[in-house]
Short mmCIF file of C-alpha atoms and ligand atoms in Angstrom, two decimals:
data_model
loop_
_atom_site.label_atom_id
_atom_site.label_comp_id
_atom_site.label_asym_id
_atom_site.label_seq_id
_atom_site.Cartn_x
_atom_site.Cartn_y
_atom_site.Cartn_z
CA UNK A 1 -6.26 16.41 16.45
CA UNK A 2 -7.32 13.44 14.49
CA UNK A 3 -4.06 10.59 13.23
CA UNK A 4 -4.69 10.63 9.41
CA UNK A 5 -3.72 7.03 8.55
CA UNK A 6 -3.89 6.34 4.51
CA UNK A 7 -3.86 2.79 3.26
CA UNK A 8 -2.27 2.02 -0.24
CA UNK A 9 -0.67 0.32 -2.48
CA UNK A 10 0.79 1.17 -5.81
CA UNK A 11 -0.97 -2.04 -7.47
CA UNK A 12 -4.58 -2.80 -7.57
CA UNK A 13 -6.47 -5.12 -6.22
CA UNK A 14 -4.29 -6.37 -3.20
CA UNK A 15 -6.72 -5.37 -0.39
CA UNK A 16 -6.77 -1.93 -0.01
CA UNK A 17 -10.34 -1.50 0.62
CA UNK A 18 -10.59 -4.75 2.66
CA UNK A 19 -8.26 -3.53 4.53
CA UNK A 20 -9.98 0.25 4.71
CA UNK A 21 -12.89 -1.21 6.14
CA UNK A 22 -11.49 -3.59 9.05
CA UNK A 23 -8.87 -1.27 10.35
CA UNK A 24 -11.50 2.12 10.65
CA UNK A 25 -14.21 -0.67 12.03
CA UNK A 26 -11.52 -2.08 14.61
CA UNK A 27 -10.25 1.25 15.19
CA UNK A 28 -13.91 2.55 15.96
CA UNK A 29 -15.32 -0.93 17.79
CA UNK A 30 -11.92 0.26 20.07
CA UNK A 31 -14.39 3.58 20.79
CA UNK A 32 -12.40 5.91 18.48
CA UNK A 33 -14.87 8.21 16.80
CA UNK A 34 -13.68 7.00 13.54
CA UNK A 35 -14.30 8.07 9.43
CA UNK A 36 -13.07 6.32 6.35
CA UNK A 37 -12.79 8.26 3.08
CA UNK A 38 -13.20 6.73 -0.07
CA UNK A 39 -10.52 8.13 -2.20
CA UNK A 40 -11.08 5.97 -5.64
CA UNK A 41 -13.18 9.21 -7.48
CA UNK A 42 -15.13 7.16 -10.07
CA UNK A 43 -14.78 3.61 -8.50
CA UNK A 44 -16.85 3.88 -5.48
CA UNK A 45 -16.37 0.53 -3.90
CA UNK A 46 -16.31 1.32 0.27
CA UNK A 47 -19.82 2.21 0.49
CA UNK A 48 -20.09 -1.99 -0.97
CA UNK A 49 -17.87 -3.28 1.64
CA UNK A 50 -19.38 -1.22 4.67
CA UNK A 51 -23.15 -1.88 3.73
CA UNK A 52 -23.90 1.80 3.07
CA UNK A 53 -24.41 1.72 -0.99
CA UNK A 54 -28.07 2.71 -0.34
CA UNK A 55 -27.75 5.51 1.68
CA UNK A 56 -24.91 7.71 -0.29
CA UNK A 57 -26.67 10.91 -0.86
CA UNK A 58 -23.87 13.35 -0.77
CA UNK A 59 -20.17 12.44 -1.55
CA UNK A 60 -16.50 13.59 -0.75
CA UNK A 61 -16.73 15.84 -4.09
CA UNK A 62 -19.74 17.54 -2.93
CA UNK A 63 -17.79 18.54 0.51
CA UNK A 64 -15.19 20.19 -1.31
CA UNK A 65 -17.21 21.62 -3.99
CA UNK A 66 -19.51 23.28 -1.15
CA UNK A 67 -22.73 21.69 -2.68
CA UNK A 68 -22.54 19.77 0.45
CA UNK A 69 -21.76 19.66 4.35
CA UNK A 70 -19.95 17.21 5.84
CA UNK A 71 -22.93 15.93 8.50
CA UNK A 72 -25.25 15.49 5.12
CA UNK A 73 -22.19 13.24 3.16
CA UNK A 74 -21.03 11.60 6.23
CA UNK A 75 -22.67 8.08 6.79
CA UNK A 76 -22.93 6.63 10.51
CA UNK A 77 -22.10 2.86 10.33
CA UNK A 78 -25.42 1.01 11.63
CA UNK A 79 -23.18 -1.67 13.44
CA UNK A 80 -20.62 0.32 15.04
CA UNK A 81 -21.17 3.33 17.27
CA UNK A 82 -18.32 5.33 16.63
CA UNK A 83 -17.84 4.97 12.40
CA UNK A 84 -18.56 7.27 9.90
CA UNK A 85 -18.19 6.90 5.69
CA UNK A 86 -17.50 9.30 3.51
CA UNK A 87 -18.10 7.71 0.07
CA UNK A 88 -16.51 8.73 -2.91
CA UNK A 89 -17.79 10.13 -6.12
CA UNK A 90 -19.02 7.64 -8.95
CA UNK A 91 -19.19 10.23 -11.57
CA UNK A 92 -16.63 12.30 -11.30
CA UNK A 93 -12.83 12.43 -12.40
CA UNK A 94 -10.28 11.76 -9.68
CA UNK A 95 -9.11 15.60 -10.52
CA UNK A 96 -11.86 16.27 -8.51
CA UNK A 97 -9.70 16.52 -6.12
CA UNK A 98 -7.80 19.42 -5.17
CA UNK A 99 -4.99 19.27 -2.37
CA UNK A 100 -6.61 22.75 -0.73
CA UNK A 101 -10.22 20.93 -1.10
CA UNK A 102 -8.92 18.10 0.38
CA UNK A 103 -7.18 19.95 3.18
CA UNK A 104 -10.28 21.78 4.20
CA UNK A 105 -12.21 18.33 4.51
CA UNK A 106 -9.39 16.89 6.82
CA UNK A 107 -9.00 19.69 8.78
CA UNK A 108 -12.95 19.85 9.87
CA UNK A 109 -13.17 16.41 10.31
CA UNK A 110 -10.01 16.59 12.55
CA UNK A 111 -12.01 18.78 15.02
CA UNK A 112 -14.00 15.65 16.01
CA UNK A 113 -12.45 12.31 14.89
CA UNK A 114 -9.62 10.80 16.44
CA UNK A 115 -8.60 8.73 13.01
CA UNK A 116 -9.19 9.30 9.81
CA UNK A 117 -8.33 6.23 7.45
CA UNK A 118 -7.73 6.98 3.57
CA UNK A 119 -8.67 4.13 1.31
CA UNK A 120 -6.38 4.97 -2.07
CA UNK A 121 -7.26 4.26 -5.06
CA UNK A 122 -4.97 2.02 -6.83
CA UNK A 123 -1.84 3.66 -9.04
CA UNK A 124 0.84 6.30 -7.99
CA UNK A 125 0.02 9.30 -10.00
CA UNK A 126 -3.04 12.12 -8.86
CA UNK A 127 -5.83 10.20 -6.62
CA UNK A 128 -2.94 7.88 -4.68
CA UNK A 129 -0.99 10.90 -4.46
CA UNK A 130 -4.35 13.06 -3.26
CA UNK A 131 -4.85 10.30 -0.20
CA UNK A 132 -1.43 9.77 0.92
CA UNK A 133 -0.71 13.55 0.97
CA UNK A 134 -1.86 14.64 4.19
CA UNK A 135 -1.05 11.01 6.01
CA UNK A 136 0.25 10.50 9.61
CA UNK A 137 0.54 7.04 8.85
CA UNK A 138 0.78 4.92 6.25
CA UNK A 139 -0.33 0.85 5.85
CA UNK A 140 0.87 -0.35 2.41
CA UNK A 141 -0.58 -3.17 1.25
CA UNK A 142 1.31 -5.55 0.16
CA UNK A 143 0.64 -9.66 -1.86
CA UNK A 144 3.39 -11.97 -1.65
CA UNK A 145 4.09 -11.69 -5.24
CA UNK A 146 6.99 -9.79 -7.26
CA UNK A 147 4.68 -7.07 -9.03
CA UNK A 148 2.89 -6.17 -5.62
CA UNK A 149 6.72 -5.88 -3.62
CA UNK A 150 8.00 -3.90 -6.63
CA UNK A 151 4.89 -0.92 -6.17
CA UNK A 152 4.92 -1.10 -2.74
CA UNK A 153 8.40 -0.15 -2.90
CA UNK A 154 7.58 3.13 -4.83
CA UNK A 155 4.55 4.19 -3.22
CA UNK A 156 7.15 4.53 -0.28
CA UNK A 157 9.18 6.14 -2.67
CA UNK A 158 6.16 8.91 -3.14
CA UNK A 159 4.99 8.87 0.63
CA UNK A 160 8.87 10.06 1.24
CA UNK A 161 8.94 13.17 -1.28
CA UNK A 162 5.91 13.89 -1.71
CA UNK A 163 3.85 12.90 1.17
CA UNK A 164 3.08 16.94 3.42
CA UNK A 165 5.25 15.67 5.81
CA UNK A 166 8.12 15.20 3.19
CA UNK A 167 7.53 18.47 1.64
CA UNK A 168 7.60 20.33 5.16
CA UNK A 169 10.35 19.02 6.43
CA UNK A 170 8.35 17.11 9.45
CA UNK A 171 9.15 14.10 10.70
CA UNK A 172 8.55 11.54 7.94
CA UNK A 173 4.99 9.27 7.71
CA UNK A 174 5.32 6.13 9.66
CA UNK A 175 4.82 3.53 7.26
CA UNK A 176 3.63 -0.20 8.18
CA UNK A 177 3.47 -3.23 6.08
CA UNK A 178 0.78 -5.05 5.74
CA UNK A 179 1.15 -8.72 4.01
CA UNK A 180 -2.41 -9.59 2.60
CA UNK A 181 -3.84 -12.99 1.08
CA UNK A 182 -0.66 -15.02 2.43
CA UNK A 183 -0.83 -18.73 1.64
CA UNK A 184 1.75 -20.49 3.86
CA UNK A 185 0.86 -23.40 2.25
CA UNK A 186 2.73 -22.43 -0.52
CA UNK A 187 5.55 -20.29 0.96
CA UNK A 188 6.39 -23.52 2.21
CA UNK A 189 6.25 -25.27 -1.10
CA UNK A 190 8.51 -22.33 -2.24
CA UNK A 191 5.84 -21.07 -4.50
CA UNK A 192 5.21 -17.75 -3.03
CA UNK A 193 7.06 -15.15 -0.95
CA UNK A 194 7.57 -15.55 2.18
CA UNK A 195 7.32 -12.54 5.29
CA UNK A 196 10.83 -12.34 5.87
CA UNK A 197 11.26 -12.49 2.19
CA UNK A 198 9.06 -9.44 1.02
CA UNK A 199 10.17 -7.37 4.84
CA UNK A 200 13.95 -8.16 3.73
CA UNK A 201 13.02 -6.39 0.60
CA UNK A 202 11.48 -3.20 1.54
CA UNK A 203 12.87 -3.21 5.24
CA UNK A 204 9.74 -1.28 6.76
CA UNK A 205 7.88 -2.78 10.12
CA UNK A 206 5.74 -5.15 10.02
CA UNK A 207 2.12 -4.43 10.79
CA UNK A 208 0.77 -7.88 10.39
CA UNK A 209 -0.58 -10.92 7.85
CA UNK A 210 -3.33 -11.35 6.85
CA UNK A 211 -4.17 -15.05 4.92
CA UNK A 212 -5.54 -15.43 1.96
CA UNK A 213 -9.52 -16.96 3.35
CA UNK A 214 -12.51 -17.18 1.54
CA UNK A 215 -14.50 -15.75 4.44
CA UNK A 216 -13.07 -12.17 2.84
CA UNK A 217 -15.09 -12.98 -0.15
CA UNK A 218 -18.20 -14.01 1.92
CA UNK A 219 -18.22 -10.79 4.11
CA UNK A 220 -17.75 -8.84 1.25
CA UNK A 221 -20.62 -10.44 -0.64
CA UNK A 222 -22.57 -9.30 2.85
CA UNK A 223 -21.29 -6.11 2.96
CA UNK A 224 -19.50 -7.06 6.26
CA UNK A 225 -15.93 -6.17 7.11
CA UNK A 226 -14.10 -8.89 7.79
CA UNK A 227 -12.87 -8.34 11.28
CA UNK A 228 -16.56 -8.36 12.15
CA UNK A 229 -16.32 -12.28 11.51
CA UNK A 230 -14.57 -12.46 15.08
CA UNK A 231 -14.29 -16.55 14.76
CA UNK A 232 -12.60 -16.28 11.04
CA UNK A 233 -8.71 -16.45 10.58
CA UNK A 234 -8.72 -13.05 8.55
CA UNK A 235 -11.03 -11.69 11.03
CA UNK A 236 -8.74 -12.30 14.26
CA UNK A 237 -5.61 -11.27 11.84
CA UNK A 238 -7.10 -7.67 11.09
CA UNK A 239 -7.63 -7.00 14.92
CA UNK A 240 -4.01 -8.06 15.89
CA UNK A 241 -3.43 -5.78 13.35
CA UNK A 242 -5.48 -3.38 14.85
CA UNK A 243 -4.78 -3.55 18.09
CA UNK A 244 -0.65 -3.02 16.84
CA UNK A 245 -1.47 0.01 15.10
CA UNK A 246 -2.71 1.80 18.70
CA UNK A 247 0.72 0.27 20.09
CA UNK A 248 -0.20 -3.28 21.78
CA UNK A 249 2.22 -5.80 21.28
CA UNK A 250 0.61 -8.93 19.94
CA UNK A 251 2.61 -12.22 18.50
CA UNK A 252 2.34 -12.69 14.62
CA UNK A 253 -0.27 -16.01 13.72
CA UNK A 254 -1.60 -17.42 10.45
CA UNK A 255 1.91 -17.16 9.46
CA UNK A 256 2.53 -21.32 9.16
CA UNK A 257 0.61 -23.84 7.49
CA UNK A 258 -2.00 -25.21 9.24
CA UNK A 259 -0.89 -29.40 9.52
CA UNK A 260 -4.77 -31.30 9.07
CA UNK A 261 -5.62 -34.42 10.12
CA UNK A 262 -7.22 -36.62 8.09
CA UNK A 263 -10.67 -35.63 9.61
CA UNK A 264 -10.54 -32.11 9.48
CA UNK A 265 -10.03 -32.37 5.78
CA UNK A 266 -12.73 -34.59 5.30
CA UNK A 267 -15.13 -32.21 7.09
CA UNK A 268 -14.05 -28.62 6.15
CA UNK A 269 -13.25 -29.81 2.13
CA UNK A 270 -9.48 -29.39 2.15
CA UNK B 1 17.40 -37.34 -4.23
CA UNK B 2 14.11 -38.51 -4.32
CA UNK B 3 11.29 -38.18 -7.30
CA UNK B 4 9.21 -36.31 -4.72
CA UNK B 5 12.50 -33.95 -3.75
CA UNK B 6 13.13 -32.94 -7.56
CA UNK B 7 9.81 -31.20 -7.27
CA UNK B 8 10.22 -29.90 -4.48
CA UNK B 9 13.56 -28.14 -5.06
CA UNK B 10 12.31 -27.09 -8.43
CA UNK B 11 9.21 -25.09 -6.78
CA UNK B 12 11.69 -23.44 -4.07
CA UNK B 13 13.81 -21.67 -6.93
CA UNK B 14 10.38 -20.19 -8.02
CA UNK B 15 10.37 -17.69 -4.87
CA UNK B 16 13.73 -17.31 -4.24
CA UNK B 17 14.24 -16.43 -8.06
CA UNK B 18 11.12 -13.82 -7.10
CA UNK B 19 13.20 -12.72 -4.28
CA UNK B 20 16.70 -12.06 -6.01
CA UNK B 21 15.05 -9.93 -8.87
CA UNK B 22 12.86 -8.13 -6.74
CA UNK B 23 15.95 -7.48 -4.51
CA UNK B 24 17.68 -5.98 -7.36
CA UNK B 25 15.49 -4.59 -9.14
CA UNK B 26 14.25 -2.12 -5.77
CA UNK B 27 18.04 -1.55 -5.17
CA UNK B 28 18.03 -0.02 -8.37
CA UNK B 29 15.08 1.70 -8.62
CA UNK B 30 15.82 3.28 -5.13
CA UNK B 31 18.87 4.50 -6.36
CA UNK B 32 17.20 6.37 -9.44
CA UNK B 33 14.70 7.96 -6.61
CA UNK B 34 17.65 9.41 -4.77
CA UNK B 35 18.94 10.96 -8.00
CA UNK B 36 18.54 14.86 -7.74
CA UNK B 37 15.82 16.07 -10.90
CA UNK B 38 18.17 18.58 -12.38
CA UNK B 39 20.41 14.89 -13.78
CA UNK B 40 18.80 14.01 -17.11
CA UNK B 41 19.11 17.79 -17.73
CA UNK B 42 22.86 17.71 -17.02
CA UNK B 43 23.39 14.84 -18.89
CA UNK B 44 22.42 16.19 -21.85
CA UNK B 45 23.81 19.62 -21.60
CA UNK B 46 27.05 17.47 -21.00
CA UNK B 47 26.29 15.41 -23.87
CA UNK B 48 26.33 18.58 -26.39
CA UNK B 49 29.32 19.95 -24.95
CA UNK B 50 31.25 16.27 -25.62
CA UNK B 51 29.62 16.23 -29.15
CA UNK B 52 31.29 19.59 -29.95
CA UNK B 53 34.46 17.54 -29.83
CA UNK B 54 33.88 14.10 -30.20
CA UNK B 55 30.64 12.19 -31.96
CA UNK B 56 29.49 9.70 -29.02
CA UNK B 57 26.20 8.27 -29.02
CA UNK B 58 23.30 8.81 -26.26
CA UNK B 59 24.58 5.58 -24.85
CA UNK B 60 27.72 6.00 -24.25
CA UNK B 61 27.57 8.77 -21.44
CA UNK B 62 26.63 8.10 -17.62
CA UNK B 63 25.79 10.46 -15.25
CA UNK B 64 25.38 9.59 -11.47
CA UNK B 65 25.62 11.21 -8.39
CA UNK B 66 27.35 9.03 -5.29
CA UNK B 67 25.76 10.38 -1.86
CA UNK B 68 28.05 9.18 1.00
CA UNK B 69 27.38 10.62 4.79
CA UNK B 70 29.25 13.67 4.15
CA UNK B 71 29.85 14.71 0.13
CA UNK B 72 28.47 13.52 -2.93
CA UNK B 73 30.31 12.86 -5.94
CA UNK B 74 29.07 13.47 -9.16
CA UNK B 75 30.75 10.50 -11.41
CA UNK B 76 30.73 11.31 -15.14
CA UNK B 77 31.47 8.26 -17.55
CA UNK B 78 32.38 8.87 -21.12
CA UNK B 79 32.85 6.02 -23.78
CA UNK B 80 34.99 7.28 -26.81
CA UNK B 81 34.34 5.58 -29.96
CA UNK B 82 37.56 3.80 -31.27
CA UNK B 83 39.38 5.35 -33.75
N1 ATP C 301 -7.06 -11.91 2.59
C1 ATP C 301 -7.80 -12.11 1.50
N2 ATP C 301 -8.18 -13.36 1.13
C2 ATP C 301 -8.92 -13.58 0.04
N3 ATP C 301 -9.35 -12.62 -0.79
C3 ATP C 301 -9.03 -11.34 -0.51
C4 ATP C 301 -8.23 -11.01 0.63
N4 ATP C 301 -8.06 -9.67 0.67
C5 ATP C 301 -8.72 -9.18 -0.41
N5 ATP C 301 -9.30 -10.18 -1.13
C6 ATP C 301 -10.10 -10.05 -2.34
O1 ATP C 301 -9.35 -9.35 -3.31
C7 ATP C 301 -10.19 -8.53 -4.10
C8 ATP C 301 -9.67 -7.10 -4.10
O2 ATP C 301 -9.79 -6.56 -2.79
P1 ATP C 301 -9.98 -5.00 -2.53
O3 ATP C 301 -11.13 -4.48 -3.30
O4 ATP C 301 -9.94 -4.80 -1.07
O5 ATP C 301 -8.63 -4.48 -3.19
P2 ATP C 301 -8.21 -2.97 -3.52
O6 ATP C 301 -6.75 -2.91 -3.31
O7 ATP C 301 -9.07 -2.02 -2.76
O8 ATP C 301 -8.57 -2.87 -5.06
P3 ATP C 301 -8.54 -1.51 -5.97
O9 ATP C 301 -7.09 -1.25 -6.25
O10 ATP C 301 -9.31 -1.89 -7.17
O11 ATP C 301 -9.18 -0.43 -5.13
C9 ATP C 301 -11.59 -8.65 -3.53
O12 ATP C 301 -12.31 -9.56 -4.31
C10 ATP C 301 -11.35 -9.21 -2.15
O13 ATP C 301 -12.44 -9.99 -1.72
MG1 MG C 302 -10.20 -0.32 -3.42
#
């Protein structure tokens, strides 16, 4: 039986598919036969991030359409061993999705994976709802910033009524926060949020932070998740986050600013 | 305090002012969550029943339910227009 872990948000753009990308390649680099689904119908963006745009023949929408197997949409990550994409449709609507076709997709790949990781599309209605549904686990995303707090507070709202696990009666999804593009620089300046700020507000665990870093930009640009840049703040930040979601216990870092010396400022620009 | 401090103790307000609306405003959007669906329904069955009697606006009824660990209460609050 595979752990069905989805990662969302409510609002857009706060790392979601960043995120997608480093926790199914840490999860996989680990040796867990691991597959990400692209859930954003219409926005393909996964198959970017992981390097695979090129080699989408089939899609997710296919699978549960039957015009398609799983082995011809599923695409083995040429990095690590044990990672498989399922990319999303670019043409169709999210009501693609159906929560029986969906259900018959999970329930063959859970015969051979031992994670599944949902990337969500952004929002709270139909596609969020479609990737959440049949989650384990859950890792909202989450910016320091009041927008951000505010849907991350009612995508839990949704992932505790209407989440499978809700609607049976099981025991609820274990949800994780997961602070992305942190500046402590400015927490400290009392610009931004801080952890203990947003973690007060919607009282869930905390999975881990992840700084803000332009090295997210340059993997992306390389089609590289990020925790493959093993030197990179971001990069070591998504593996302790990593390594927390299989149960290690790992101290928080990147969490203070970072005092420079004179030098180091001259030499790495600021 | 210093010039450097005003600034300073301006920019702190910015996210603790973040914090206390955020803190309020998922109080009391939590609270609305917890709300069983068959309440706006209620209310405005409720609402024509009152009207029968007395002309009160939309406004001026509130219908909430209070869950504690064992009952819940279900707290009605009707404004009468003055005479
Ligand atoms: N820690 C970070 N530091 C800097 N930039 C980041 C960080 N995390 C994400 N970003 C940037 O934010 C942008 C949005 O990221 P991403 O596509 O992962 O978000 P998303 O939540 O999947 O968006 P959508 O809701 O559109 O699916 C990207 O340009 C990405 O490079
Ligand atoms: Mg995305």
């Amino acid at each position: 039986m595979a752990k069905i872990i989805v990662v969302t948000s409510g609002k857009g753009g706060v790392g979601k598919t960043t995120t997608s990308a480093s926790i199914s390649t840490g999860l996989a680099k680990r040796g867990h036969k691991t597959v990400v689904i692209d859930f954003d119908v219409g926005l393909r963006n996964l198959d970017l991030i992981m390097n695979c745009e090129r080699r989408v023949v089939y899609d997710f929408v296919n699978v549960i359409q039957g015009d398609a197997t799983l082995n011809q949409a599923l695409i083995k990550d040429k990095r690590v061993d044990t990672l498989y994409i399922l990319p999303a449709s670019q043409t169709r609507e999210k009501e693609a999705l159906t929560r029986d076709g969906v259900e018959k997709v999970i329930n063959e790949l859970s015969e051979t994976f031992d994670y599944i990781v949902c990337d969500s599309p952004a929002g709270i209605e139909h596609g969020a709802q479609m990737a959440l549904y049949y989650a384990d686990e859950a890792v909202v995303v989450t910016n320091p910033e009041v927008s951000s707090v505010r849907d991350s507070d009612r995508i839990l709202g949704i992932l505790q009524s209407k989440s499978r696990r809700a609607e049976m009666g099981q025991d609820p999804v274990k949800e994780h926060l997961l602070l992305t593009r942190y500046n402590p620089e400015r927490v400290e300046r009392g610009e931004m949020l801080s952890v203990q700020d947003v973690e007060e507000i919607l009282a869930i665990p905390l999975l881990g932070v992840i700084p803000e870093s332009q090295v997210v930009l340059n993997a992306s640009n390389q089609g590289l998740p990020v925790i493959l840049e093993e030197q990179s703040d971001a990069g070591q930040a998504y593996d302790d986050a990593v390594a927390r979601l299989l149960g290690e216990e790992r101290e928080h870092r990147f969490m203070t600013a970072q005092k420079k010396g004179f030098f180091s400022r001259m030499f790495k620009g600021g | 305090m210093s010039f450097l401090d005003y600034f300073r103790s301006k920019k702190t307000s910015s996210a603790s002012v973040a914090k206390e609306r955020l803190q309020i405003i998922v109080a009391h959007e939590r609270g609305q969550r917890e709300q069983p669906d068959y309440l706006p329904q209620l209310q405005q069955e409720l609402l024509e029943v009152i009207r029968k009697y007395v002309q009160i606006s939309d406004d001026m009824i509130q219908v909430d339910v209070d869950r504690n660990d064992d009952c819940s209460v279900l707290e009605l609050n009707v404004t009468l227009p003055e005479k």
